[in-house]
CSV table of C-alpha atoms in Angstrom, one decimal:
chain,number,residue,atom,x,y,z
A,1,UNK,CA,-26.9,21.8,-16.5
A,2,UNK,CA,-24.1,24.0,-18.1
A,3,UNK,CA,-21.5,21.8,-20.9
A,4,UNK,CA,-18.6,23.1,-18.7
A,5,UNK,CA,-19.8,21.1,-15.9
A,6,UNK,CA,-20.6,18.3,-17.4
A,7,UNK,CA,-17.1,17.7,-19.3
A,8,UNK,CA,-15.4,14.6,-17.7
A,9,UNK,CA,-12.5,15.8,-16.6
A,10,UNK,CA,-14.5,18.4,-14.2
A,11,UNK,CA,-16.9,15.7,-13.5
A,12,UNK,CA,-14.0,13.6,-12.1
A,13,UNK,CA,-12.1,16.4,-10.9
A,14,UNK,CA,-15.1,16.9,-8.5
A,15,UNK,CA,-16.1,12.7,-8.1
A,16,UNK,CA,-12.4,12.3,-6.6
A,17,UNK,CA,-13.3,15.5,-4.5
A,18,UNK,CA,-16.7,14.3,-3.0
A,19,UNK,CA,-15.2,11.1,-1.9
A,20,UNK,CA,-11.7,12.2,-1.0
A,21,UNK,CA,-14.5,14.7,1.2
A,22,UNK,CA,-16.8,12.2,2.7
A,23,UNK,CA,-14.4,9.3,3.9
A,24,UNK,CA,-12.1,11.7,5.7
A,25,UNK,CA,-14.5,13.5,7.5
A,26,UNK,CA,-15.7,9.8,8.0
A,27,UNK,CA,-19.3,11.3,6.4
A,28,UNK,CA,-20.2,8.0,4.9
A,29,UNK,CA,-18.1,4.5,4.8
A,30,UNK,CA,-15.2,3.8,2.5
A,31,UNK,CA,-17.2,1.1,0.8
A,32,UNK,CA,-20.5,3.3,1.0
A,33,UNK,CA,-18.9,6.0,-1.1
A,34,UNK,CA,-16.7,3.9,-2.9
A,35,UNK,CA,-20.4,2.7,-4.4
A,36,UNK,CA,-22.5,4.9,-4.3
A,37,UNK,CA,-20.2,8.4,-5.0
A,38,UNK,CA,-19.5,7.4,-8.8
A,39,UNK,CA,-22.6,5.6,-9.6
A,40,UNK,CA,-24.3,9.7,-8.6
A,41,UNK,CA,-21.5,11.6,-11.3
A,42,UNK,CA,-21.9,8.7,-13.5
A,43,UNK,CA,-25.5,9.6,-14.0
A,44,UNK,CA,-24.4,13.3,-14.0
A,45,UNK,CA,-22.1,12.2,-17.3
A,46,UNK,CA,-24.8,10.8,-18.8
A,47,UNK,CA,-23.8,7.2,-18.6
A,48,UNK,CA,-26.2,5.7,-17.4
A,49,UNK,CA,-26.9,2.9,-19.6
A,50,UNK,CA,-23.2,1.8,-19.0
A,51,UNK,CA,-22.9,2.5,-16.2
A,52,UNK,CA,-23.4,-1.6,-15.3
A,53,UNK,CA,-21.3,-2.3,-18.1
A,54,UNK,CA,-18.4,-0.7,-16.4
A,55,UNK,CA,-19.4,-1.6,-13.2
A,56,UNK,CA,-18.9,-4.4,-14.4
A,57,UNK,CA,-15.3,-4.8,-16.2
A,58,UNK,CA,-13.8,-2.6,-13.2
A,59,UNK,CA,-14.8,-5.1,-11.0
A,60,UNK,CA,-14.0,-7.9,-13.3
A,61,UNK,CA,-11.0,-6.3,-13.3
A,62,UNK,CA,-10.7,-6.2,-9.3
A,63,UNK,CA,-10.9,-9.7,-8.6
A,64,UNK,CA,-8.5,-11.6,-9.0
A,65,UNK,CA,-7.1,-9.0,-6.7
A,66,UNK,CA,-9.6,-9.7,-3.9
A,67,UNK,CA,-9.3,-13.3,-4.1
A,68,UNK,CA,-5.3,-13.3,-3.6
A,69,UNK,CA,-6.2,-10.8,-0.5
A,70,UNK,CA,-9.0,-12.6,1.0
A,71,UNK,CA,-7.4,-15.8,1.1
A,72,UNK,CA,-4.5,-14.2,1.9
A,73,UNK,CA,-6.2,-12.5,4.6
A,74,UNK,CA,-7.1,-16.4,5.9
A,75,UNK,CA,-3.6,-17.5,5.0
A,76,UNK,CA,-1.4,-15.3,7.9
A,77,UNK,CA,-4.3,-15.4,9.8
A,78,UNK,CA,-4.4,-19.2,10.1
A,79,UNK,CA,-0.1,-19.2,10.1
A,80,UNK,CA,-1.0,-16.8,13.4
A,81,UNK,CA,-4.0,-18.8,15.0
A,82,UNK,CA,-1.2,-22.1,14.3
A,83,UNK,CA,1.6,-20.0,16.0
A,84,UNK,CA,3.9,-19.4,13.2
A,85,UNK,CA,4.8,-15.6,13.9
A,86,UNK,CA,5.0,-16.7,17.8
A,87,UNK,CA,8.9,-17.1,17.5
A,88,UNK,CA,9.3,-13.4,15.4
A,89,UNK,CA,6.8,-11.4,17.2
A,90,UNK,CA,9.6,-12.7,21.3
A,91,UNK,CA,12.6,-12.1,18.5
A,92,UNK,CA,11.6,-8.6,18.0
A,93,UNK,CA,10.5,-7.6,21.5
A,94,UNK,CA,13.5,-9.0,22.5
A,95,UNK,CA,15.6,-6.6,20.2
A,96,UNK,CA,13.5,-3.7,20.0
A,97,UNK,CA,12.1,-3.7,23.4
A,98,UNK,CA,9.9,-1.3,25.5
A,99,UNK,CA,11.5,1.2,24.0
A,100,UNK,CA,8.9,3.5,21.2
A,101,UNK,CA,12.5,5.3,19.0
A,102,UNK,CA,13.8,1.6,18.6
A,103,UNK,CA,10.3,0.2,17.8
A,104,UNK,CA,10.3,2.7,15.0
A,105,UNK,CA,13.1,2.5,13.6
A,106,UNK,CA,12.7,-1.9,13.4
A,107,UNK,CA,9.7,-1.2,11.7
A,108,UNK,CA,11.4,0.2,9.1
A,109,UNK,CA,13.9,-1.7,8.6
A,110,UNK,CA,11.7,-4.8,8.7
A,111,UNK,CA,9.8,-3.2,6.4
A,112,UNK,CA,11.9,-2.1,4.0
A,113,UNK,CA,14.1,-5.4,3.8
A,114,UNK,CA,10.4,-8.0,3.9
A,115,UNK,CA,9.4,-4.9,0.8
A,116,UNK,CA,12.5,-6.5,-1.6
A,117,UNK,CA,10.2,-9.1,-1.9
A,118,UNK,CA,8.3,-6.6,-4.8
A,119,UNK,CA,4.2,-7.5,-3.5
A,120,UNK,CA,3.4,-3.9,-1.3
A,121,UNK,CA,-0.2,-6.9,0.8
A,122,UNK,CA,3.0,-9.7,1.7
A,123,UNK,CA,5.0,-7.4,3.4
A,124,UNK,CA,2.2,-5.7,4.5
A,125,UNK,CA,0.7,-8.8,6.3
A,126,UNK,CA,4.5,-9.6,7.3
A,127,UNK,CA,5.2,-6.5,9.0
A,128,UNK,CA,1.8,-5.9,10.5
A,129,UNK,CA,1.3,-9.3,12.0
A,130,UNK,CA,5.0,-9.2,13.7
A,131,UNK,CA,5.1,-5.7,14.5
A,132,UNK,CA,1.2,-4.5,15.8
A,133,UNK,CA,1.3,-6.5,18.8
A,134,UNK,CA,5.4,-4.8,20.1
A,135,UNK,CA,2.9,-1.3,19.2
A,136,UNK,CA,-0.3,-2.5,20.8
A,137,UNK,CA,1.9,-3.8,24.0
A,138,UNK,CA,4.2,-0.7,24.2
A,139,UNK,CA,0.4,1.4,23.4
A,140,UNK,CA,2.6,2.3,20.4
A,141,UNK,CA,0.7,5.4,17.9
A,142,UNK,CA,-0.7,2.2,14.8
A,143,UNK,CA,-0.8,4.7,12.3
A,144,UNK,CA,3.7,5.1,12.7
A,145,UNK,CA,3.2,1.5,11.8
A,146,UNK,CA,1.1,1.9,8.5
A,147,UNK,CA,3.0,5.6,7.7
A,148,UNK,CA,6.8,4.2,7.9
A,149,UNK,CA,5.3,0.2,6.6
A,150,UNK,CA,4.0,2.6,3.6
A,151,UNK,CA,7.2,5.2,2.7
A,152,UNK,CA,9.7,1.8,2.7
A,153,UNK,CA,7.1,-0.7,1.3
A,154,UNK,CA,6.3,2.2,-1.8
A,155,UNK,CA,10.3,3.1,-1.7
A,156,UNK,CA,12.0,-0.6,-2.3
A,157,UNK,CA,9.1,-0.4,-5.2
A,158,UNK,CA,10.7,1.6,-7.0
A,159,UNK,CA,13.7,-1.5,-7.4
A,160,UNK,CA,12.8,-3.6,-11.4
A,161,UNK,CA,10.8,-5.8,-10.1
A,162,UNK,CA,8.7,-3.6,-8.0
A,163,UNK,CA,6.2,-3.2,-10.8
A,164,UNK,CA,6.6,0.2,-11.1
A,165,UNK,CA,9.9,0.7,-13.0
A,166,UNK,CA,8.0,-2.5,-15.6
A,167,UNK,CA,5.0,-0.7,-16.5
A,168,UNK,CA,7.1,2.4,-17.6
A,169,UNK,CA,9.7,0.7,-19.2
A,170,UNK,CA,7.1,-1.4,-21.5
A,171,UNK,CA,5.1,1.7,-21.5
A,172,UNK,CA,7.6,3.4,-23.6
A,173,UNK,CA,9.5,0.7,-25.3
A,174,UNK,CA,13.2,1.4,-22.8
A,175,UNK,CA,15.0,-0.7,-21.7
A,176,UNK,CA,14.5,-1.8,-17.4
A,177,UNK,CA,17.8,-1.2,-16.7
A,178,UNK,CA,17.8,2.6,-18.1
A,179,UNK,CA,14.8,3.6,-16.9
A,180,UNK,CA,15.5,2.1,-12.9
A,181,UNK,CA,19.3,3.1,-12.9
A,182,UNK,CA,19.7,6.3,-12.2
A,183,UNK,CA,17.6,6.8,-9.4
A,184,UNK,CA,19.3,4.8,-7.4
A,185,UNK,CA,20.8,7.5,-5.7
A,186,UNK,CA,17.2,8.9,-4.9
A,187,UNK,CA,15.7,6.0,-3.5
A,188,UNK,CA,18.3,5.3,-1.1
A,189,UNK,CA,17.7,8.7,-0.3
A,190,UNK,CA,14.1,8.9,0.7
A,191,UNK,CA,15.2,5.3,2.1
A,192,UNK,CA,17.0,7.9,4.5
A,193,UNK,CA,14.3,10.5,5.0
A,194,UNK,CA,12.0,7.4,6.1
A,195,UNK,CA,14.9,7.1,8.3
A,196,UNK,CA,15.3,9.7,9.7
A,197,UNK,CA,10.7,10.0,9.9
A,198,UNK,CA,11.3,6.5,12.5
A,199,UNK,CA,13.5,8.3,14.2
A,200,UNK,CA,11.7,11.7,15.4
A,201,UNK,CA,8.3,9.4,15.7
A,202,UNK,CA,10.5,7.2,18.0
A,203,UNK,CA,11.1,10.2,20.3
A,204,UNK,CA,7.8,12.0,20.3
A,205,UNK,CA,6.7,9.0,21.2
A,206,UNK,CA,9.5,8.5,23.9
A,207,UNK,CA,8.5,11.7,24.9
A,208,UNK,CA,4.5,10.7,24.7
A,209,UNK,CA,4.6,7.6,27.0
A,210,UNK,CA,6.9,8.7,29.2
A,211,UNK,CA,9.5,6.1,28.4
A,212,UNK,CA,13.1,7.3,29.2
A,213,UNK,CA,16.4,5.6,28.4
A,214,UNK,CA,17.9,3.6,31.0
A,215,UNK,CA,14.0,2.1,31.6
A,216,UNK,CA,14.0,-2.1,32.3
A,217,UNK,CA,13.3,-3.4,28.2
A,218,UNK,CA,13.0,-6.5,29.7
A,219,UNK,CA,8.7,-7.8,28.3
A,220,UNK,CA,7.6,-8.2,32.5
A,221,UNK,CA,4.7,-9.9,31.7
A,222,UNK,CA,3.9,-13.1,29.0
A,223,UNK,CA,3.0,-12.4,25.0
A,224,UNK,CA,-1.1,-13.1,25.1
A,225,UNK,CA,-1.4,-15.6,21.8
A,226,UNK,CA,-3.3,-14.2,19.1
A,227,UNK,CA,-5.4,-17.2,19.4
A,228,UNK,CA,-7.3,-19.7,22.8
A,229,UNK,CA,-4.3,-21.2,23.4
A,230,UNK,CA,-6.1,-24.7,21.8
A,231,UNK,CA,-5.7,-23.2,17.9
A,232,UNK,CA,-1.8,-23.3,18.7
A,233,UNK,CA,-0.1,-26.1,16.4
A,234,UNK,CA,3.1,-25.6,17.6
A,235,UNK,CA,4.4,-29.2,16.3
A,236,UNK,CA,4.0,-27.9,12.7
A,237,UNK,CA,6.2,-25.1,12.8
A,238,UNK,CA,8.3,-26.1,10.7
A,239,UNK,CA,6.5,-27.2,8.3
A,240,UNK,CA,4.9,-23.3,8.3
A,241,UNK,CA,8.0,-21.8,8.3
A,242,UNK,CA,8.3,-23.7,4.8
A,243,UNK,CA,5.4,-24.1,3.2
A,244,UNK,CA,5.0,-20.0,3.9
A,245,UNK,CA,8.1,-19.5,2.6
A,246,UNK,CA,7.9,-21.8,-0.5
A,247,UNK,CA,4.4,-19.4,-0.7
A,248,UNK,CA,6.7,-16.7,-0.7
A,249,UNK,CA,9.2,-18.4,-3.3
A,250,UNK,CA,6.9,-18.3,-5.5
A,251,UNK,CA,5.1,-15.2,-5.5
A,252,UNK,CA,8.9,-13.6,-6.3
A,253,UNK,CA,9.6,-15.7,-9.2
A,254,UNK,CA,6.6,-15.5,-10.8
A,255,UNK,CA,5.4,-19.7,-11.2
A,256,UNK,CA,2.0,-18.7,-11.0
A,257,UNK,CA,-0.4,-16.8,-10.4
A,258,UNK,CA,-0.7,-15.6,-7.1
A,259,UNK,CA,-4.8,-15.7,-6.5
A,260,UNK,CA,-3.5,-19.0,-7.1
A,261,UNK,CA,-0.9,-19.6,-4.4
A,262,UNK,CA,-2.1,-17.8,-2.2
A,263,UNK,CA,-5.2,-20.2,-2.6
A,264,UNK,CA,-3.1,-23.1,-2.8
A,265,UNK,CA,-1.6,-22.1,0.4
A,266,UNK,CA,-4.8,-22.0,2.6
A,267,UNK,CA,-5.6,-25.7,1.5
A,268,UNK,CA,-2.4,-26.6,2.4
A,269,UNK,CA,-1.9,-25.0,5.8
A,270,UNK,CA,-5.6,-25.7,6.4
A,271,UNK,CA,-6.0,-29.5,6.1
A,272,UNK,CA,-2.7,-29.7,7.9
A,273,UNK,CA,-2.9,-27.8,10.5
A,274,UNK,CA,-6.5,-28.6,11.3
A,275,UNK,CA,-8.3,-30.9,9.8
A,276,UNK,CA,-10.9,-31.9,12.1
A,277,UNK,CA,-13.5,-30.0,10.3
A,278,UNK,CA,-15.1,-28.4,13.3
A,279,UNK,CA,-11.8,-27.0,13.6
A,280,UNK,CA,-12.0,-25.5,10.2
A,281,UNK,CA,-15.2,-23.7,10.8
A,282,UNK,CA,-14.3,-22.3,14.2
A,283,UNK,CA,-11.1,-21.1,12.4
A,284,UNK,CA,-13.2,-19.0,9.5
A,285,UNK,CA,-15.9,-17.6,12.3
A,286,UNK,CA,-12.5,-16.8,13.8
A,287,UNK,CA,-11.4,-14.6,10.4
A,288,UNK,CA,-14.4,-13.5,8.7
A,289,UNK,CA,-15.8,-10.3,9.1
A,290,UNK,CA,-12.1,-9.0,8.3
A,291,UNK,CA,-12.5,-11.5,5.2
A,292,UNK,CA,-15.8,-9.5,3.9
A,293,UNK,CA,-15.0,-6.1,4.8
A,294,UNK,CA,-11.5,-6.7,2.0
A,295,UNK,CA,-14.2,-7.7,-0.4
A,296,UNK,CA,-16.0,-5.3,0.4
A,297,UNK,CA,-13.2,-2.7,0.0
A,298,UNK,CA,-11.6,-4.2,-2.7
A,299,UNK,CA,-14.4,-4.9,-5.2
A,300,UNK,CA,-16.1,-2.1,-4.4
A,301,UNK,CA,-13.3,0.2,-5.2
A,302,UNK,CA,-13.3,-1.6,-8.9
A,303,UNK,CA,-16.3,-0.1,-9.1
A,304,UNK,CA,-14.8,3.6,-8.4
A,305,UNK,CA,-12.2,2.9,-11.3
A,306,UNK,CA,-14.7,0.6,-13.3
A,307,UNK,CA,-17.2,4.3,-13.2
A,308,UNK,CA,-14.0,6.9,-13.0
A,309,UNK,CA,-12.1,5.4,-16.8
A,310,UNK,CA,-15.3,3.9,-18.4
A,311,UNK,CA,-16.8,7.6,-19.0
A,312,UNK,CA,-13.7,8.4,-20.2
A,313,UNK,CA,-13.2,10.9,-16.5
A,314,UNK,CA,-9.5,10.1,-15.9
A,315,UNK,CA,-8.0,10.3,-19.5
A,316,UNK,CA,-10.3,13.8,-19.9
A,317,UNK,CA,-8.3,14.6,-16.3
A,318,UNK,CA,-4.6,13.8,-17.8
A,319,UNK,CA,-5.6,15.6,-20.8
A,320,UNK,CA,-6.6,19.1,-18.9
A,321,UNK,CA,-3.4,19.1,-16.8
A,322,UNK,CA,-1.3,18.6,-19.7
A,323,UNK,CA,-3.1,21.0,-21.5
A,324,UNK,CA,-2.5,24.6,-19.0
A,325,UNK,CA,1.6,23.9,-19.5
A,326,UNK,CA,3.1,27.1,-21.4
A,327,UNK,CA,4.9,26.0,-24.0
A,328,UNK,CA,8.1,28.3,-22.5
A,329,UNK,CA,8.1,25.6,-19.2
A,330,UNK,CA,7.9,23.0,-22.0
A,331,UNK,CA,11.4,22.0,-21.4
A,332,UNK,CA,11.0,22.0,-18.2
A,333,UNK,CA,8.7,19.3,-18.2
A,334,UNK,CA,10.5,16.4,-16.2
A,335,UNK,CA,10.2,18.3,-13.0
A,336,UNK,CA,6.8,18.9,-14.2
A,337,UNK,CA,6.5,15.6,-14.2
A,338,UNK,CA,7.2,14.8,-11.4
A,339,UNK,CA,5.1,17.2,-9.8
A,340,UNK,CA,2.3,15.7,-11.2
A,341,UNK,CA,2.9,12.3,-10.5
A,342,UNK,CA,1.9,13.0,-7.0
A,343,UNK,CA,-1.5,14.1,-7.5
A,344,UNK,CA,-2.4,12.4,-10.6
A,345,UNK,CA,-0.8,9.2,-9.7
A,346,UNK,CA,-2.5,9.1,-6.2
A,347,UNK,CA,-6.6,9.5,-8.3
A,348,UNK,CA,-5.7,6.9,-11.0
A,349,UNK,CA,-4.4,3.4,-10.6
A,350,UNK,CA,-1.2,1.7,-12.0
A,351,UNK,CA,-2.1,0.8,-15.1
A,352,UNK,CA,-4.4,3.6,-16.0
A,353,UNK,CA,-1.9,6.4,-14.8
A,354,UNK,CA,1.3,4.5,-16.1
A,355,UNK,CA,-0.3,3.3,-19.7
A,356,UNK,CA,-2.8,5.7,-20.0
A,357,UNK,CA,-0.8,9.0,-19.4
A,358,UNK,CA,2.8,8.8,-18.9
A,359,UNK,CA,2.9,7.7,-23.1
A,360,UNK,CA,1.0,11.7,-22.9
A,361,UNK,CA,3.3,13.1,-21.2
A,362,UNK,CA,5.9,11.5,-22.9
A,363,UNK,CA,5.2,12.3,-26.4
A,364,UNK,CA,4.0,15.8,-25.6
A,365,UNK,CA,8.2,16.4,-23.4
A,366,UNK,CA,9.6,14.6,-26.2
A,367,UNK,CA,8.4,17.8,-28.2
A,368,UNK,CA,10.7,20.1,-26.6
A,369,UNK,CA,13.8,18.3,-26.3
A,370,UNK,CA,13.2,16.0,-22.8
A,371,UNK,CA,13.6,11.9,-23.2
A,372,UNK,CA,11.0,9.5,-22.7
A,373,UNK,CA,12.7,7.4,-20.0
A,374,UNK,CA,13.5,10.8,-17.9
A,375,UNK,CA,10.1,11.0,-18.1
A,376,UNK,CA,9.4,7.5,-16.9
A,377,UNK,CA,11.5,8.0,-14.4
A,378,UNK,CA,10.0,11.0,-13.4
A,379,UNK,CA,6.8,9.2,-13.0
A,380,UNK,CA,7.4,7.4,-10.4
A,381,UNK,CA,8.0,10.5,-8.2
A,382,UNK,CA,4.6,9.6,-6.5
A,383,UNK,CA,4.9,6.8,-5.8
A,384,UNK,CA,4.9,7.4,-1.8
A,385,UNK,CA,1.9,9.6,-2.4
A,386,UNK,CA,0.7,6.4,-4.7
A,387,UNK,CA,0.8,3.8,-1.8
A,388,UNK,CA,-2.9,6.1,0.3
A,389,UNK,CA,-4.2,6.2,-3.2
A,390,UNK,CA,-7.8,5.1,-2.2
A,391,UNK,CA,-8.3,3.1,-5.0
A,392,UNK,CA,-5.0,0.8,-4.1
A,393,UNK,CA,-6.6,-2.6,-2.0
A,394,UNK,CA,-3.7,-3.1,0.3
A,395,UNK,CA,-4.5,0.6,1.6
A,396,UNK,CA,-7.7,-0.7,2.7
A,397,UNK,CA,-5.9,-4.3,4.3
A,398,UNK,CA,-3.6,-2.5,6.1
A,399,UNK,CA,-5.5,-0.3,7.8
A,400,UNK,CA,-8.4,-3.6,8.3
A,401,UNK,CA,-5.6,-5.3,10.1
A,402,UNK,CA,-4.2,-2.5,11.8
A,403,UNK,CA,-8.2,-1.5,12.8
A,404,UNK,CA,-8.6,2.3,11.8
A,405,UNK,CA,-9.5,4.3,9.3
A,406,UNK,CA,-8.3,4.5,6.2
A,407,UNK,CA,-9.5,8.7,5.7
A,408,UNK,CA,-7.3,8.8,10.2
A,409,UNK,CA,-4.1,7.5,8.3
A,410,UNK,CA,-4.2,9.2,5.0
A,411,UNK,CA,-4.8,12.6,6.5
A,412,UNK,CA,-1.7,11.5,9.6
A,413,UNK,CA,0.7,10.4,6.5
A,414,UNK,CA,0.2,12.5,3.5
A,415,UNK,CA,2.3,15.2,4.5
A,416,UNK,CA,5.1,12.5,5.4
A,417,UNK,CA,4.1,10.7,2.1
A,418,UNK,CA,5.3,14.1,-0.4
A,419,UNK,CA,8.0,14.8,1.7
A,420,UNK,CA,9.5,11.7,0.0
A,421,UNK,CA,8.5,12.5,-2.7
A,422,UNK,CA,9.5,15.8,-3.3
A,423,UNK,CA,13.1,14.1,-1.8
A,424,UNK,CA,12.8,11.9,-4.5
A,425,UNK,CA,12.5,14.5,-7.1
A,426,UNK,CA,15.1,16.7,-6.4
A,427,UNK,CA,16.9,14.0,-5.8
A,428,UNK,CA,16.8,12.8,-9.0
A,429,UNK,CA,17.1,15.7,-10.6
A,430,UNK,CA,20.8,16.4,-8.2
A,431,UNK,CA,22.1,13.5,-9.7
A,432,UNK,CA,21.2,14.0,-13.4
A,433,UNK,CA,18.9,11.2,-13.1
A,434,UNK,CA,15.8,13.5,-14.8
A,435,UNK,CA,17.3,17.1,-16.1
A,436,UNK,CA,15.8,20.5,-15.0
A,437,UNK,CA,15.2,22.1,-18.4
A,438,UNK,CA,15.9,20.0,-21.8
């Protein structure tokens, strides 16, 4: 086999392209593709002897995320069964009624506010739990919910406690406030685009569903419970609300590792709400499929990232992208880095991107007079696209809860994510957060 075809960058690009093609054309399930594709390309790369170690390292890295998400699904499903969110759903229905436009805008509002907790997983669980019954009742496309949720959450994650900014600042040894402050206008502009999209989605759904202004908004049928009546615990509403708020406060404050907090909260909630073992077994049985799917997807993603990183494909892909930048455009490295952030953040984990790629880009840009802080800001331009990455656990969780295919969600939302990312880049340039040319 020619040496070029076995180069880690070429194999990595082919691996990612093959994986995306298989899941977006529905030739393979996400779990099967996440397992089979990297193993096949790892063998092609001549890494057969080391694949076992790479896979175990990748799985070990995602194990805490798998624990957190698995117990998060159980916890919030249990809260839904117990009736914690029934008042919220009824309140949402009263406010938005059956108007698809108001439902769409309400989705963007709630997703933006809940995203302030800094955790994409809990945001997805809360927003989907609140709005999915509304979408189902009205007949709206759940992909709109997924898109607005992902875009809103990605933009709010530009704030210091969201994670990406802290990674970028730490990777380049910068002050976090210097990184975040100048990009806030761009974040607000991005949110404005999201609300515009919500308005456009709502108007389109009005036409599709035949809703017209002035139609009755009141819910004329009773809210259908998400679980059987004997699973409801209305007398424990106050306790469940206090426990959930305490859990969210603990996650925001960093009181303990997220898996520990979620497992502890689940144990308390299960014991208090369903003290009988028969009731507990019934709750496990009711949600076993969702939990199993989340576990399978996350651990399979760990296999993918373990081989992609362990075989040197991720680093080689990043180096190859940088090598094609001509010297004459070097002073424009900041906007170039912003554009490159779209594909790179899509195919790489946050840690691999911010700690592996961004320092390399910043070092190269410094030779052309571009300050590292500008590269740090530009690196976050791809966040809206990153939310659709097949390497990101929340997209599997959201699609599982919404009962939609991951590839279908990516096809629907990707063009809008690219649009929002470009708006971020343009506004950063207009406001001086990044220089068009050093």
